[in-house]
Coordinates of C-alpha atoms (C1' of nucleotides) in Angstrom, one line a residue:
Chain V
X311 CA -4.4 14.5 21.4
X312 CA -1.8 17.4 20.5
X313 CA 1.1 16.9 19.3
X314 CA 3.2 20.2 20.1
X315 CA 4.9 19.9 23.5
X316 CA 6.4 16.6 22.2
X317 CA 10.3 17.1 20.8
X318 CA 10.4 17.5 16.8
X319 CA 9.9 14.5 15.3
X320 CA 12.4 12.9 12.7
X321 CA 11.5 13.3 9.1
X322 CA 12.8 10.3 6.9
X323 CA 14.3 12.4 3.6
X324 CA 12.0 11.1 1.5
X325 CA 9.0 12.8 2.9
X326 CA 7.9 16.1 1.9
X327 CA 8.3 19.1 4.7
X328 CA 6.5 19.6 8.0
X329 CA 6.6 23.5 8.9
X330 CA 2.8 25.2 8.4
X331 CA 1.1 27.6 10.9
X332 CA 0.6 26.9 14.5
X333 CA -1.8 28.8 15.0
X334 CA -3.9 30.2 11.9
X335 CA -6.0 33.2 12.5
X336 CA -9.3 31.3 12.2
X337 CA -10.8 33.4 9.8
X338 CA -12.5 30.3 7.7
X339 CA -9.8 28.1 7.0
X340 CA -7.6 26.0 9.3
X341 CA -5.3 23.0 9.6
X342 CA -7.9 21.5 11.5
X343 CA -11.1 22.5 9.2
X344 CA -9.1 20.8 6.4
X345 CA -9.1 17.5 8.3
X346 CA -11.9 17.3 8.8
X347 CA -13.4 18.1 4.9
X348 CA -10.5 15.6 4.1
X349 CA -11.1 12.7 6.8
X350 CA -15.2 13.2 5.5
X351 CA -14.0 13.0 1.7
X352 CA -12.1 10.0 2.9
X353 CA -14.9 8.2 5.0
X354 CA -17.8 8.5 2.2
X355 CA -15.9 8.8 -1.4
X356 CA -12.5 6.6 -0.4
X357 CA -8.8 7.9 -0.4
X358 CA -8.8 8.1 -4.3
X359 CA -11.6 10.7 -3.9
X360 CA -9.0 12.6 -1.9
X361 CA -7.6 15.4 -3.9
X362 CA -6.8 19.1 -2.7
X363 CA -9.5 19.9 -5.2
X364 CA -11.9 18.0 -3.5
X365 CA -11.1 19.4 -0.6
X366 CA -11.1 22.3 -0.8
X367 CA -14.0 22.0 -2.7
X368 CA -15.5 20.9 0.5
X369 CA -14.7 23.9 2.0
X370 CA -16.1 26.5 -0.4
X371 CA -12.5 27.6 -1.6
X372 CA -9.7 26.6 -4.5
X373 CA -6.7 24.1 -3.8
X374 CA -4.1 26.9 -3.5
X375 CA -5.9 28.2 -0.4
X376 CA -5.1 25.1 1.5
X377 CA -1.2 25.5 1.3
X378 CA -1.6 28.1 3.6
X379 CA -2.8 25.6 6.5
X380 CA -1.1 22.2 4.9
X381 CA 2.6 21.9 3.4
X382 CA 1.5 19.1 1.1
X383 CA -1.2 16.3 0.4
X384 CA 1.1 14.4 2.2
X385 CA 1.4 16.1 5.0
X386 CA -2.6 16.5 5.2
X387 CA -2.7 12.2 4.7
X388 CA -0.1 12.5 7.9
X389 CA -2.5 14.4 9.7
X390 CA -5.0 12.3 9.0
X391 CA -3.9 9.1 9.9
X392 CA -2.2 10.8 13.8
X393 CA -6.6 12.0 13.8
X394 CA -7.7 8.1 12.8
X395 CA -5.3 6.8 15.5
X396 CA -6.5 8.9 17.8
X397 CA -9.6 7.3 17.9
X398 CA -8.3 4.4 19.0
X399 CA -9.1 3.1 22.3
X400 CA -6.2 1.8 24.7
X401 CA -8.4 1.4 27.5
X402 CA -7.4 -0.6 30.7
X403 CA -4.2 -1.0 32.7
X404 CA -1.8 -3.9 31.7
X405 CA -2.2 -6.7 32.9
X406 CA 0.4 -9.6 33.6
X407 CA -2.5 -12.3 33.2
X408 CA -4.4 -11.1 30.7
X409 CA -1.4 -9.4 28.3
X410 CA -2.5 -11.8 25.1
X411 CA -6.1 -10.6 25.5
X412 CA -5.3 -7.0 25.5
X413 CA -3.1 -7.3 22.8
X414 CA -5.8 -9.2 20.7
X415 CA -8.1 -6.4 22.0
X416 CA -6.1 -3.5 21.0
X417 CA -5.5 -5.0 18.0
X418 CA -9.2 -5.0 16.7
X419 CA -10.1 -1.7 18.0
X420 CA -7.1 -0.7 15.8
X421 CA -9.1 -2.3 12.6
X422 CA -11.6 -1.4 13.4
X423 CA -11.1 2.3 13.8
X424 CA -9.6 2.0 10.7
X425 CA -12.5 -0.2 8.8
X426 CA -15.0 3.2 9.5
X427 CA -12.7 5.4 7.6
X428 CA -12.9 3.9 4.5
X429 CA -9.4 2.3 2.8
X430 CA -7.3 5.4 4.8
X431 CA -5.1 2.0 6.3
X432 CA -3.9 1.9 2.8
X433 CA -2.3 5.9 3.2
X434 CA -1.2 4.9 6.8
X435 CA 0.7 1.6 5.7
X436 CA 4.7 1.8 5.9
X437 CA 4.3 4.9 7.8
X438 CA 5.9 5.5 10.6
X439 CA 3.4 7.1 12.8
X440 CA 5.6 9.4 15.4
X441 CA 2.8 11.7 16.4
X442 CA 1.2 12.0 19.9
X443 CA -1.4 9.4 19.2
X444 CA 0.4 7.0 17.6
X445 CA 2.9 7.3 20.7
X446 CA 0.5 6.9 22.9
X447 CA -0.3 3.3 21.2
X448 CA 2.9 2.4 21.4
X449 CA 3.8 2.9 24.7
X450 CA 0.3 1.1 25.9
X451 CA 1.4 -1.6 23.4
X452 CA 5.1 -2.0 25.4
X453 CA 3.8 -1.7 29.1
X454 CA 1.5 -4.6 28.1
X455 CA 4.1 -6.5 26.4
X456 CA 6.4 -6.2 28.9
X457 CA 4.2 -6.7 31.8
X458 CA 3.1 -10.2 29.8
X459 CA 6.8 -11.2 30.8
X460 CA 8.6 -10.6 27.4
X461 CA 11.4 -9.6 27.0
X462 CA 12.5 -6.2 25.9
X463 CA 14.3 -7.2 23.2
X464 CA 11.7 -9.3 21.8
X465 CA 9.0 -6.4 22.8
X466 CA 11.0 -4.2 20.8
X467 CA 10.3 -6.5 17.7
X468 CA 6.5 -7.3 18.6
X469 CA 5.8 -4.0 18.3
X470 CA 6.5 -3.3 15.1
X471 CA 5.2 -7.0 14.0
X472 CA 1.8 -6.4 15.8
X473 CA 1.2 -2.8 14.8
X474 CA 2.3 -4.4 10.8
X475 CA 0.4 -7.4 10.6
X476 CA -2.9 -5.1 11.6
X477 CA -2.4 -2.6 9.4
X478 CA -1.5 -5.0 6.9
X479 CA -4.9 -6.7 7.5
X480 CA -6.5 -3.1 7.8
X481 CA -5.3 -2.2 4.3
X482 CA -6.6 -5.1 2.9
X483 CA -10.0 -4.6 4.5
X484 CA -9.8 -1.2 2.9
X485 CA -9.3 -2.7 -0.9
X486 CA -13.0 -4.3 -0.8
X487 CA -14.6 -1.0 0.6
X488 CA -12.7 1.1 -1.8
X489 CA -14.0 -0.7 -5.1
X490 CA -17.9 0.2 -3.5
X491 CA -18.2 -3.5 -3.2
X492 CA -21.2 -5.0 -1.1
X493 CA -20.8 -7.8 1.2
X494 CA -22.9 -10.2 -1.1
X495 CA -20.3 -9.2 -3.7
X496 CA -17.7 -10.0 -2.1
X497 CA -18.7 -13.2 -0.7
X498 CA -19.8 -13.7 -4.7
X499 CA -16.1 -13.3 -5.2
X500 CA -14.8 -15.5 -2.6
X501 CA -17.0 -18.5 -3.9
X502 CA -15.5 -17.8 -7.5
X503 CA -12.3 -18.2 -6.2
X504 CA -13.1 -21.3 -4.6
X505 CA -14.6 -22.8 -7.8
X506 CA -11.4 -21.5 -9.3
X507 CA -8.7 -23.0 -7.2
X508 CA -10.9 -26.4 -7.3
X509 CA -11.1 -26.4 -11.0
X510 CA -7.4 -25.9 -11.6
X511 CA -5.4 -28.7 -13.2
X512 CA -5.0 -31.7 -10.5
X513 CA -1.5 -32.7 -12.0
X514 CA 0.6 -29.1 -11.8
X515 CA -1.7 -28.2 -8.7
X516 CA -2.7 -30.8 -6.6
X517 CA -2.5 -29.1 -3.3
X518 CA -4.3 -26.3 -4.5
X519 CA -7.0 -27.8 -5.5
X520 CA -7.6 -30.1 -2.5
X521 CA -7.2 -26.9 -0.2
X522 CA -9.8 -24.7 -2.1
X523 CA -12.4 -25.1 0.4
X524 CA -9.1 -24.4 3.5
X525 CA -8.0 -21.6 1.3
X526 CA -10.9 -19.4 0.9
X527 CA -13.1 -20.2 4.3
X528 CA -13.7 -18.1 7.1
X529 CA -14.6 -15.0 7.3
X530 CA -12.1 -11.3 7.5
X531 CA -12.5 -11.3 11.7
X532 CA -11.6 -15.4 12.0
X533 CA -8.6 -14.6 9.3
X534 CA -7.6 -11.6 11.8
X535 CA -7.9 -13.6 15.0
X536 CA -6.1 -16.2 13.8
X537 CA -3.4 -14.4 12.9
X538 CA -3.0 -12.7 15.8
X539 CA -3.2 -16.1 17.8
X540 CA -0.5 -17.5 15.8
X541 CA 1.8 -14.4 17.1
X542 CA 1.2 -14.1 20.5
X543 CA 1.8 -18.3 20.7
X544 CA 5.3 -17.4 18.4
X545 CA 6.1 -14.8 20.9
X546 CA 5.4 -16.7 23.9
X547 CA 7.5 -19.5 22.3
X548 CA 10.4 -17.1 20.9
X549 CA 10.3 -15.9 24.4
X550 CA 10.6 -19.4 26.3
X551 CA 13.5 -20.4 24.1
X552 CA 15.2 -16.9 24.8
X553 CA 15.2 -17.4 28.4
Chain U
X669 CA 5.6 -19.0 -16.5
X670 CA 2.2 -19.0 -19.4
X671 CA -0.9 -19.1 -17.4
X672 CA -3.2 -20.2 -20.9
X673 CA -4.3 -23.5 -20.1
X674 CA -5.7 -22.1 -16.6
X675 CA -9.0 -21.8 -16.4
X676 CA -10.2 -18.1 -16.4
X677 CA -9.6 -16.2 -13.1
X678 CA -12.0 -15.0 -11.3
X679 CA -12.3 -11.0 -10.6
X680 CA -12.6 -8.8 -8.0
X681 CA -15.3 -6.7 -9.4
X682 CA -13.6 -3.4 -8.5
X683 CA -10.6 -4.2 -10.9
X684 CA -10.6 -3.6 -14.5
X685 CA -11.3 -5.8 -17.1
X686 CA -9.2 -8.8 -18.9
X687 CA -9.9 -9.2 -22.2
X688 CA -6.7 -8.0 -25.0
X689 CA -4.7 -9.9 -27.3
X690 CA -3.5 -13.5 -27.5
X691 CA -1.3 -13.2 -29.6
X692 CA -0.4 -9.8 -31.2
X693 CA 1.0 -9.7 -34.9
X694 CA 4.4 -8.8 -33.3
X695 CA 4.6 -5.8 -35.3
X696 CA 6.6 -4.1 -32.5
X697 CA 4.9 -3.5 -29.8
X698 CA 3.3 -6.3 -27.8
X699 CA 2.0 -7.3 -24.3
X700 CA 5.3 -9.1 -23.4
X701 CA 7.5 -5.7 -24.5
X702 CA 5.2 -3.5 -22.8
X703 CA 5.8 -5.1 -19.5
X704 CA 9.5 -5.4 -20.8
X705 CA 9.3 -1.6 -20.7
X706 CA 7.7 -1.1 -17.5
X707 CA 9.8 -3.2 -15.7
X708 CA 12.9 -1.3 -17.0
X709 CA 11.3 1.9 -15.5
X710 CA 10.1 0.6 -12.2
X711 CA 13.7 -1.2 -12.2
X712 CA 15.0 2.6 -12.3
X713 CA 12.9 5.1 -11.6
X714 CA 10.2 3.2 -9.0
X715 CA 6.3 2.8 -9.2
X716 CA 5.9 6.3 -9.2
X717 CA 7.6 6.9 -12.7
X718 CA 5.8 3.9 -14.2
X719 CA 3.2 5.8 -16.2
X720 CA 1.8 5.2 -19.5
X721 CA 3.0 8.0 -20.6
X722 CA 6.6 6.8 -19.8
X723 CA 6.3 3.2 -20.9
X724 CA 5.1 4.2 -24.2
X725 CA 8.0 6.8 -24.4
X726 CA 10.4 3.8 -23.9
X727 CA 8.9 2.3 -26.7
X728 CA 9.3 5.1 -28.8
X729 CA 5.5 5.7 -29.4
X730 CA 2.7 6.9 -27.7
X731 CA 0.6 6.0 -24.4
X732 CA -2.5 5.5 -26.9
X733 CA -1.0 2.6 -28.2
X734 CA -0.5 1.0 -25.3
X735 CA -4.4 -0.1 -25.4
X736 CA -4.1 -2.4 -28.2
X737 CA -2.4 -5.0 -26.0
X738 CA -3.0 -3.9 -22.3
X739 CA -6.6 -3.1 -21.3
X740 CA -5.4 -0.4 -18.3
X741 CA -2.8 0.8 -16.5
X742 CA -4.4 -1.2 -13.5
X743 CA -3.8 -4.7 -15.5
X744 CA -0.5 -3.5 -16.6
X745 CA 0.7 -3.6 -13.2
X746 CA -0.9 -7.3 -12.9
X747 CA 1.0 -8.5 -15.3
X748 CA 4.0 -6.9 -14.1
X749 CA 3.5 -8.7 -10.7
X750 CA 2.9 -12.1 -11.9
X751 CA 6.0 -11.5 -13.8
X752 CA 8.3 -10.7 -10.7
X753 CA 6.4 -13.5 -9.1
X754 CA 7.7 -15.7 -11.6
X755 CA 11.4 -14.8 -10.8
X756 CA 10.7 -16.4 -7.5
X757 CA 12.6 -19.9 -6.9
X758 CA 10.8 -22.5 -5.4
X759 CA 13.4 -25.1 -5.4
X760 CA 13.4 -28.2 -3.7
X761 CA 11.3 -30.6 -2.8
X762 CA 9.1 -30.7 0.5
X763 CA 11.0 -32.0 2.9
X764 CA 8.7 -33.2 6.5
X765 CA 12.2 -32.5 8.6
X766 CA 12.8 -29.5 7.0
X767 CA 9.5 -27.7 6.7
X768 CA 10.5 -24.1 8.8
X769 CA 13.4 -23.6 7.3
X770 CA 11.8 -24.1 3.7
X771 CA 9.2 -21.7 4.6
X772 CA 11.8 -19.3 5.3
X773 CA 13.9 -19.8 2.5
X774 CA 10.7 -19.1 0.1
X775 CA 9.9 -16.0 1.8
X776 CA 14.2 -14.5 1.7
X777 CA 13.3 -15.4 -1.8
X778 CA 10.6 -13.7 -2.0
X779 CA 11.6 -10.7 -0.8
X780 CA 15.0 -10.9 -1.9
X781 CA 13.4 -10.6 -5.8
X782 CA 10.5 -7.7 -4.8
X783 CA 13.6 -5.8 -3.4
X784 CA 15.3 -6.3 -6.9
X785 CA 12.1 -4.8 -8.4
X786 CA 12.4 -1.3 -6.9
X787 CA 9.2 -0.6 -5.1
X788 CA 7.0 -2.9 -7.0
X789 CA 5.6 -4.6 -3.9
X790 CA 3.7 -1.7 -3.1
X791 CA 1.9 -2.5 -6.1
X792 CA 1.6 -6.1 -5.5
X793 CA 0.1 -6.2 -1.8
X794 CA -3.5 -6.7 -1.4
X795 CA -3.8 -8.2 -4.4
X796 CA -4.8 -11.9 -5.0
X797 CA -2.8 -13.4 -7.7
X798 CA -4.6 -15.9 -9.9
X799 CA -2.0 -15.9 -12.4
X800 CA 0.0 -19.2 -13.2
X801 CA 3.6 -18.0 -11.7
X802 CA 1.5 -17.0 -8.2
X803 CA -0.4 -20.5 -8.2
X804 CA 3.2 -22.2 -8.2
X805 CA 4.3 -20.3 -5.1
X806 CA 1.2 -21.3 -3.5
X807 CA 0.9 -24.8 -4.9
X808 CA 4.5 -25.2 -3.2
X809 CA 4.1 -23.6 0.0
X810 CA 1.0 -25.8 0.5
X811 CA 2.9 -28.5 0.0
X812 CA 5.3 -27.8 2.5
X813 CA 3.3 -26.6 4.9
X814 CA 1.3 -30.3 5.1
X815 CA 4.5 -31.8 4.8
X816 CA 5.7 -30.8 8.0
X817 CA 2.2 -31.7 9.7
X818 CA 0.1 -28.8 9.5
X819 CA -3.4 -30.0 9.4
X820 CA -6.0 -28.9 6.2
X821 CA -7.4 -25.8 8.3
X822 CA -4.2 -24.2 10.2
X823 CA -2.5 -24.5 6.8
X824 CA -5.4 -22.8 4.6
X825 CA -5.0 -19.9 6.9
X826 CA -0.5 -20.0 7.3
X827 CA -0.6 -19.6 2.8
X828 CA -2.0 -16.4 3.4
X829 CA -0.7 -15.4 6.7
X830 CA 2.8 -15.8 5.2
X831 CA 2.6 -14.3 1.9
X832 CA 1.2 -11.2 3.8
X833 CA 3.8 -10.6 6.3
X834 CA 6.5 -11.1 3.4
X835 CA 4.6 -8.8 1.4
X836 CA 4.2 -6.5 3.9
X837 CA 7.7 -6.3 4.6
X838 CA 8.8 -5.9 1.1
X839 CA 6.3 -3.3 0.8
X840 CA 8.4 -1.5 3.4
X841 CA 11.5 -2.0 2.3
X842 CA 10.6 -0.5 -0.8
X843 CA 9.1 2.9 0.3
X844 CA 12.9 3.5 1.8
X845 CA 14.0 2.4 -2.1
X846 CA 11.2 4.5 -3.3
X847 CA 12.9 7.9 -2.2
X848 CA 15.9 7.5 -3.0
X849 CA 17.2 7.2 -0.1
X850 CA 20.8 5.2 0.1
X851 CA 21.7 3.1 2.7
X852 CA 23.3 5.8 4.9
X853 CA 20.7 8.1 5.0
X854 CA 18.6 5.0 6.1
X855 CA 20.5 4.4 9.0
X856 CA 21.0 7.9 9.9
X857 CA 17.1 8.1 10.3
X858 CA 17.0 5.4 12.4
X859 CA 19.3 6.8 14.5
X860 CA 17.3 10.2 14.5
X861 CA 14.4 7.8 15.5
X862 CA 16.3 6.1 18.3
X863 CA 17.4 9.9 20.0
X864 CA 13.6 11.5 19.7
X865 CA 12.1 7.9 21.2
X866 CA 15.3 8.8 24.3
X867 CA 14.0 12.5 24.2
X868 CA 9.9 11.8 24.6
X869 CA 8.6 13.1 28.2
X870 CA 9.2 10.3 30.5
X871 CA 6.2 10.7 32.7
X872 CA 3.9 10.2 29.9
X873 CA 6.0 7.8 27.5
X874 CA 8.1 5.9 30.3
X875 CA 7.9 2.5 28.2
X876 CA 9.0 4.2 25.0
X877 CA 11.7 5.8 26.7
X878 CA 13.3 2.8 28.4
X879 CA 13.0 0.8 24.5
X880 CA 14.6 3.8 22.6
X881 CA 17.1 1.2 21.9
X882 CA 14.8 -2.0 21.3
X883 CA 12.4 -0.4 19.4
X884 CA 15.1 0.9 16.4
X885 CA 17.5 -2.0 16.9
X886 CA 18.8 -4.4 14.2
X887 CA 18.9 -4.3 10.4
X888 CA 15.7 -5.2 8.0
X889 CA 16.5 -8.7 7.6
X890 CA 17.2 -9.3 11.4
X891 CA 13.6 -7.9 12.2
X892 CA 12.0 -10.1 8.9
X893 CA 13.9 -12.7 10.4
X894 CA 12.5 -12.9 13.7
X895 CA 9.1 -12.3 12.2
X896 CA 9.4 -15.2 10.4
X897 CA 10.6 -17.5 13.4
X898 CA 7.7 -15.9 15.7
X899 CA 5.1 -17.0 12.6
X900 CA 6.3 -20.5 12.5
X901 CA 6.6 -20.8 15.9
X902 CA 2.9 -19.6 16.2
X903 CA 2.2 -21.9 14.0
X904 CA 3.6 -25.1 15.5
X905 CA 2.1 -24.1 18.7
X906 CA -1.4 -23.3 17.1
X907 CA -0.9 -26.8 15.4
X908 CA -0.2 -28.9 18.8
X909 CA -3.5 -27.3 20.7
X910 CA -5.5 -28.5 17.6
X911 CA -4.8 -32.3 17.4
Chain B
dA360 C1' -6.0 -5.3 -36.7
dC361 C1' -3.0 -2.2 -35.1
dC362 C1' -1.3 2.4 -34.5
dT363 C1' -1.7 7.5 -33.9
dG364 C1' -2.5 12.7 -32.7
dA365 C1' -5.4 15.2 -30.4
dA366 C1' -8.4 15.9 -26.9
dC367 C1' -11.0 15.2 -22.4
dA368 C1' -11.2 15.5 -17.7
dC369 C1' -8.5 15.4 -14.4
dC370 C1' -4.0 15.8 -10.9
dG371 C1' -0.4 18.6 -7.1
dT372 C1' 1.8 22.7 -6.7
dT373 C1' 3.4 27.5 -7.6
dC374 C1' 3.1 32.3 -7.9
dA375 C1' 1.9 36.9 -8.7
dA376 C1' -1.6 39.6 -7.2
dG377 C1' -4.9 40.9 -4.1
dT378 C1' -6.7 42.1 1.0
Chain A
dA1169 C1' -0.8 36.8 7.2
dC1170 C1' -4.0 34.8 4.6
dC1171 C1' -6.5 34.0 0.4
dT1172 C1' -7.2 33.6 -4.7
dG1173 C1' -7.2 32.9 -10.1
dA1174 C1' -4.6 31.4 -13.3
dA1175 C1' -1.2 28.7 -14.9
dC1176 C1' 2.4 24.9 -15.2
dA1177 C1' 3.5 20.4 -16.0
dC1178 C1' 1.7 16.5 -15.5
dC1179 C1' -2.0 12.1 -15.3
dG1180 C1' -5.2 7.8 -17.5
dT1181 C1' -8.2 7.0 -21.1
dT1182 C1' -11.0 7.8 -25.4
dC1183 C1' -11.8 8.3 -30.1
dA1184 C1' -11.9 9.5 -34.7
dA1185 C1' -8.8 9.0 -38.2
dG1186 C1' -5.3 6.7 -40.5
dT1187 C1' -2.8 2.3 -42.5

DNA sequence: ACCTGAACACCGTTCAAGT
DNA sequence: ACCTGAACACCGTTCAAGT
């Protein structure tokens, strides 16, 4: 769960600077009590609700006093998505047989995590994660790929495309939760689009309209598991034609 | 490219509202020069410039005028979107031998224009276009997708599947766009990347380790590449186990 | 009907000043 | 070394007032 007897991580330019205290004197504040007001701020009032105001609001304090703990808010969002992952279970030991299983497995534990704090996915999108947690997911994701019998060049690449697609997914998940939307509403809006796409001219959209019931059925978890099916066929076939 | 003889969109109730102008009087400002505006600035400067403030500055007024045509910022960036969507070529006719390779070419499309858009995709993911230019794409990629003997259901599901991995991708190749980073610097993180994956503990990250190389190899359109391939694939073998 | 200046209620971050 | 109040330079949006 700590990150600091791993080498120093590379910073891509763009993002803001790492170096804050190691160890802070624990008086009342700390990197770690800041996570936490911020991952609750996050799990009840969403990621907009996030502000070093609110924060540190949280903690009885102004937004200045958290620069003494946390570089930036987007270093604080970094620390917060390495927590999230965290939470993550990679449980059992790969294995050869049942490699598309675990994937699928990990997989939803991964959206799922991320489905109980709020629309955080959306902050941990494009991110590369490179913190102990988020290595730890990776390497559980490449012994199970590779133990499935792929390749290591194509396990390379299904990395990336696995951990993607879910936290594409996750993100999107996020967008429903983050407008305060209700179930019912959202399955009000999913009917509306339906009616929609249905009601749409026949002559400029024909296929539309015939596939407004395909386009809009199933539920978020049948969406997900489909997708994921449809990779781990394409990389068992990318994989066959490789070899 | 005008979406006026659709019939009205449905909403997601967490987005902002629809209602401005038909037709302004064309004094000098109107919808179609606002977005003018705010493409020139995402164009240059990214999503993060693109502020009312700023738009309205390029207009030579002020961001309160803005509201006469353009209900929020939030529907500003809708319009924007179906815009860029709108720059998107779907070409040729379905064609039943053809099908994987059309699918492909839509999405390099796809892509190709988001990346000519600065980091707009970041903007444009999660959200469900309704809007005419949007409805081609789909009505197209429907189209092809049954053409090349997807059934109802499997291709339902591959519209979206698709249009999210290509807007994920985009998405990502925007945040390196987004900071300004040039094409060297890219590269020279990647490598970075590559040397602290080689320089992880090997007793606790042996499978990272021994894919230092795999895991940071090939350029952004070899890895959407393969993604692509590894969807289709997925999808033909999904596909054969239904019929 | 459209446009505007001014204001409201916010942001992230800095910095001198405190302890 | 840590914490703080106040300030800086911004946001999106509203609204009364103009034309």
């Amino acid at each position: 769960v700590s990150s600091e007897d791993l080498p120093a991580a590379p910073r891509f330019p763009a993002r803001a600077g790492a170096g804050t205290r190691r160890k802070p004197r624990q008086r009342t504040l700390s990197q770690a009590a800041i996570v936490d007001a911020a991952l609750g701020i996050v799990d009840h009032d969403g990621l907009d609700a996030l502000t070093m105001r609110t924060v540190a609001h949280a903690l009885g304090t102004g937004p200045a006093s958290l620069y003494a703990h946390v570089a930036s808010k987007e270093q604080l969002i970094e620390l917060l998505v390495e927590r999230v992952i965290g939470e993550v279970e990679f449980g059992c030991a790969p294995d050869p047989e049942r490699w598309a299983e675990q994937v699928k497995e990990a997989a939803n534990n991964m959206r799922r995590v991320f489905a109980s704090h709020g629309d955080l996915a959306r902050a941990s999108f494009g991110r590369i994660p490179v913190g102990a947690n988020a290595l730890r997911g990776a390497e559980w994701m490449i012994a199970v790929l590779r133990a499935g019998g792929l390749s290591d060049q194509v396990t390379g690449l299904a990395v990336d495309l696995i951990a993607l697609y879910t936290m594409a997914v996750a993100y999107e998940d996020g967008l429903a939760v983050a407008g305060g939307n209700t179930v019912e509403e959202i399955v009000a809006f999913i009917g509306r689009l339906r009616k929609y796409y249905a009601s749409l001219p026949t002559d400029r959209f024909p296929n539309v309209v015939a596939l407004a019931g395909e386009l809009t059925a199933g539920d978020e978890n049948t969406r997900f598991e489909f997708g994921l099916e449809v990779l781990i066929r394409g990389l068992e076939a990318v994989s066959r034609q490789e070899g």
